Amino acid sequence: MGVTLISISRVIASGADISFSQGACRIWNSEDEVVAEVPLRNNLWRVELPPLEVAAAGEDTAEGLVKKRRVVSIDKLHCIMGHISHEVARSMAAKGMVKGVILDTSSKPTVCESCENTKMSRKPILKERVRLRATVPGGELHSDVWGRPQKL
């Protein structure tokens, strides 16, 4: 199953603060209110979406709260499931493998901006050698290191 990722740099760029301590990751907004708390389970910070709680018809007391499954579009399910393909998300929902949500079968998938922005690309491999081979082991090295990370 997919996971939901949180971009720490985007959280900080938005003016929020983030801390990792006492078995949870906490995110505060600019008014010092906790807006998210992500628990540490099995050495992973997992974003968990609780079931939607709605008052039962005619009752607004705490006892009247019942857990309902939320109706979501295929795009929302795609995001909830960690950006898996729309077809896989639809298939999993149809087979009852997704708990806590009901898929809106009338929804149509759209292009996910996050998926488009993060698609990997590569340079084509040339069929012909354009430079001479290295003459000694270690004479030519290739790496995909992206450089020195910036300090936050």
mmCIF file of C-alpha atoms in Angstrom:
data_model
loop_
_atom_site.group_PDB
_atom_site.id
_atom_site.type_symbol
_atom_site.label_atom_id
_atom_site.label_comp_id
_atom_site.label_asym_id
_atom_site.label_seq_id
_atom_site.Cartn_x
_atom_site.Cartn_y
_atom_site.Cartn_z
ATOM 1 C CA MET A 1 0.000 0.000 0.000
ATOM 2 C CA GLY A 2 1.211 3.535 -0.726
ATOM 3 C CA VAL A 3 2.108 6.130 1.840
ATOM 4 C CA THR A 4 1.428 9.831 2.034
ATOM 5 C CA LEU A 5 4.585 11.899 1.970
ATOM 6 C CA ILE A 6 5.039 15.283 3.624
ATOM 7 C CA SER A 7 7.507 17.723 2.102
ATOM 8 C CA ILE A 8 9.395 19.213 5.043
ATOM 9 C CA SER A 9 10.750 22.037 2.882
ATOM 10 C CA ARG A 10 7.230 22.985 1.773
ATOM 11 C CA VAL A 11 5.970 22.920 5.368
ATOM 12 C CA ILE A 12 8.759 25.290 6.410
ATOM 13 C CA ALA A 13 8.342 27.488 3.310
ATOM 14 C CA SER A 14 4.670 27.949 4.201
ATOM 15 C CA GLY A 15 5.693 29.555 7.496
ATOM 16 C CA ALA A 16 4.824 26.549 9.640
ATOM 17 C CA ASP A 17 7.111 24.825 12.136
ATOM 18 C CA ILE A 18 7.752 21.109 12.425
ATOM 19 C CA SER A 19 9.256 18.925 15.144
ATOM 20 C CA PHE A 20 9.994 15.244 15.593
ATOM 21 C CA SER A 21 9.794 14.135 19.210
ATOM 22 C CA GLN A 22 8.000 11.877 21.681
ATOM 23 C CA GLY A 23 6.933 9.409 19.004
ATOM 24 C CA ALA A 24 5.177 11.949 16.809
ATOM 25 C CA CYS A 25 5.847 14.525 14.125
ATOM 26 C CA ARG A 26 3.984 17.745 14.910
ATOM 27 C CA ILE A 27 3.295 20.624 12.536
ATOM 28 C CA TRP A 28 2.383 24.074 13.881
ATOM 29 C CA ASN A 29 0.900 26.947 11.915
ATOM 30 C CA SER A 30 2.017 30.572 12.309
ATOM 31 C CA GLU A 31 -0.416 31.041 15.242
ATOM 32 C CA ASP A 32 1.340 28.238 17.187
ATOM 33 C CA GLU A 33 -1.580 25.833 16.775
ATOM 34 C CA VAL A 34 -0.868 22.157 16.080
ATOM 35 C CA VAL A 35 -2.405 21.485 12.660
ATOM 36 C CA ALA A 36 -1.112 17.943 12.176
ATOM 37 C CA GLU A 37 0.319 15.157 14.275
ATOM 38 C CA VAL A 38 1.841 12.139 12.555
ATOM 39 C CA PRO A 39 2.518 9.139 14.834
ATOM 40 C CA LEU A 40 5.677 7.027 14.707
ATOM 41 C CA ARG A 41 4.760 3.365 14.145
ATOM 42 C CA ASN A 42 7.252 0.609 13.328
ATOM 43 C CA ASN A 43 9.967 3.234 12.753
ATOM 44 C CA LEU A 44 7.867 5.035 10.108
ATOM 45 C CA TRP A 45 6.065 8.372 10.312
ATOM 46 C CA ARG A 46 2.726 7.357 8.782
ATOM 47 C CA VAL A 47 0.027 9.846 7.858
ATOM 48 C CA GLU A 48 -3.223 8.207 8.900
ATOM 49 C CA LEU A 49 -6.625 9.536 7.918
ATOM 50 C CA PRO A 50 -9.260 8.820 10.551
ATOM 51 C CA PRO A 51 -12.756 7.772 9.485
ATOM 52 C CA LEU A 52 -15.138 10.691 9.086
ATOM 53 C CA GLU A 53 -17.308 11.141 12.166
ATOM 54 C CA VAL A 54 -20.818 12.482 11.616
ATOM 55 C CA ALA A 55 -23.720 12.899 14.016
ATOM 56 C CA ALA A 56 -26.472 10.363 13.448
ATOM 57 C CA ALA A 57 -29.770 11.728 12.139
ATOM 58 C CA GLY A 58 -31.583 13.697 14.840
ATOM 59 C CA GLU A 59 -28.797 13.329 17.421
ATOM 60 C CA ASP A 60 -26.072 15.830 18.160
ATOM 61 C CA THR A 61 -24.682 14.373 21.373
ATOM 62 C CA ALA A 62 -21.334 12.622 21.736
ATOM 63 C CA GLU A 63 -23.219 9.325 21.972
ATOM 64 C CA GLY A 64 -24.892 10.121 18.652
ATOM 65 C CA LEU A 65 -21.634 10.178 16.724
ATOM 66 C CA VAL A 66 -21.297 7.271 14.369
ATOM 67 C CA LYS A 67 -18.381 6.393 12.153
ATOM 68 C CA LYS A 68 -19.227 6.731 8.502
ATOM 69 C CA ARG A 69 -17.129 6.017 5.486
ATOM 70 C CA ARG A 70 -16.271 9.042 3.401
ATOM 71 C CA VAL A 71 -17.226 9.236 -0.252
ATOM 72 C CA VAL A 72 -14.189 10.247 -2.309
ATOM 73 C CA SER A 73 -13.437 10.875 -5.955
ATOM 74 C CA ILE A 74 -10.937 8.733 -7.835
ATOM 75 C CA ASP A 75 -8.456 11.648 -7.706
ATOM 76 C CA LYS A 76 -8.790 11.939 -3.921
ATOM 77 C CA LEU A 77 -8.387 8.172 -3.504
ATOM 78 C CA HIS A 78 -5.297 8.325 -5.735
ATOM 79 C CA CYS A 79 -3.797 10.904 -3.321
ATOM 80 C CA ILE A 80 -4.899 9.087 -0.152
ATOM 81 C CA MET A 81 -3.301 5.864 -1.392
ATOM 82 C CA GLY A 82 0.079 7.500 -1.959
ATOM 83 C CA HIS A 83 -0.361 8.430 -5.633
ATOM 84 C CA ILE A 84 -0.816 4.906 -6.931
ATOM 85 C CA SER A 85 -2.284 4.663 -10.418
ATOM 86 C CA HIS A 86 -5.945 5.536 -10.801
ATOM 87 C CA GLU A 87 -6.696 2.093 -12.246
ATOM 88 C CA VAL A 88 -5.145 0.292 -9.262
ATOM 89 C CA ALA A 89 -6.961 2.562 -6.796
ATOM 90 C CA ARG A 90 -10.284 1.929 -8.566
ATOM 91 C CA SER A 91 -9.649 -1.835 -8.632
ATOM 92 C CA MET A 92 -8.726 -1.945 -4.935
ATOM 93 C CA ALA A 93 -11.866 -0.008 -3.985
ATOM 94 C CA ALA A 94 -14.043 -2.306 -6.126
ATOM 95 C CA LYS A 95 -12.569 -5.387 -4.434
ATOM 96 C CA GLY A 96 -13.207 -3.966 -0.948
ATOM 97 C CA MET A 97 -9.495 -3.663 -0.188
ATOM 98 C CA VAL A 98 -9.779 0.009 0.867
ATOM 99 C CA LYS A 99 -11.348 0.588 4.267
ATOM 100 C CA GLY A 100 -12.947 3.816 5.438
ATOM 101 C CA VAL A 101 -13.853 5.204 2.006
ATOM 102 C CA ILE A 102 -16.456 4.691 -0.675
ATOM 103 C CA LEU A 103 -15.367 5.464 -4.211
ATOM 104 C CA ASP A 104 -17.558 7.850 -6.189
ATOM 105 C CA THR A 105 -17.864 5.705 -9.313
ATOM 106 C CA SER A 106 -19.058 8.661 -11.391
ATOM 107 C CA SER A 107 -15.779 10.547 -10.872
ATOM 108 C CA LYS A 108 -13.290 10.657 -13.724
ATOM 109 C CA PRO A 109 -9.498 10.712 -13.214
ATOM 110 C CA THR A 110 -7.619 13.882 -14.073
ATOM 111 C CA VAL A 111 -3.909 14.604 -14.417
ATOM 112 C CA CYS A 112 -2.296 14.736 -10.979
ATOM 113 C CA GLU A 113 0.006 17.761 -10.780
ATOM 114 C CA SER A 114 2.132 16.163 -8.033
ATOM 115 C CA CYS A 115 2.686 13.033 -10.107
ATOM 116 C CA GLU A 116 3.539 15.076 -13.211
ATOM 117 C CA ASN A 117 6.052 17.212 -11.293
ATOM 118 C CA THR A 118 7.827 14.229 -9.769
ATOM 119 C CA LYS A 119 8.070 11.940 -12.772
ATOM 120 C CA MET A 120 11.630 10.823 -13.262
ATOM 121 C CA SER A 121 13.380 11.530 -16.494
ATOM 122 C CA ARG A 122 16.612 10.239 -17.937
ATOM 123 C CA LYS A 123 18.924 11.090 -20.753
ATOM 124 C CA PRO A 124 18.888 8.660 -23.659
ATOM 125 C CA ILE A 125 21.768 6.196 -23.776
ATOM 126 C CA LEU A 126 23.763 6.683 -26.945
ATOM 127 C CA LYS A 127 24.267 3.648 -29.158
ATOM 128 C CA GLU A 128 27.795 4.709 -30.110
ATOM 129 C CA ARG A 129 30.699 5.569 -27.857
ATOM 130 C CA VAL A 130 31.586 9.259 -28.165
ATOM 131 C CA ARG A 131 34.690 9.233 -25.944
ATOM 132 C CA LEU A 132 37.591 6.896 -25.434
ATOM 133 C CA ARG A 133 37.351 4.211 -22.771
ATOM 134 C CA ALA A 134 39.137 4.702 -19.459
ATOM 135 C CA THR A 135 42.595 3.142 -19.522
ATOM 136 C CA VAL A 136 42.815 2.336 -15.782
ATOM 137 C CA PRO A 137 40.200 1.179 -13.262
ATOM 138 C CA GLY A 138 38.594 4.294 -11.748
ATOM 139 C CA GLY A 139 39.865 6.444 -14.612
ATOM 140 C CA GLU A 140 36.307 7.563 -15.369
ATOM 141 C CA LEU A 141 33.459 7.680 -12.848
ATOM 142 C CA HIS A 142 29.766 8.395 -13.328
ATOM 143 C CA SER A 143 27.510 9.509 -10.516
ATOM 144 C CA ASP A 144 24.033 10.887 -9.965
ATOM 145 C CA VAL A 145 24.904 12.965 -6.898
ATOM 146 C CA TRP A 146 22.886 16.180 -6.908
ATOM 147 C CA GLY A 147 25.310 18.323 -4.920
ATOM 148 C CA ARG A 148 25.611 19.744 -1.467
ATOM 149 C CA PRO A 149 22.255 20.013 0.343
ATOM 150 C CA GLN A 150 21.139 23.431 1.517
ATOM 151 C CA LYS A 151 20.819 24.010 5.254
ATOM 152 C CA LEU A 152 17.309 24.652 6.509
#
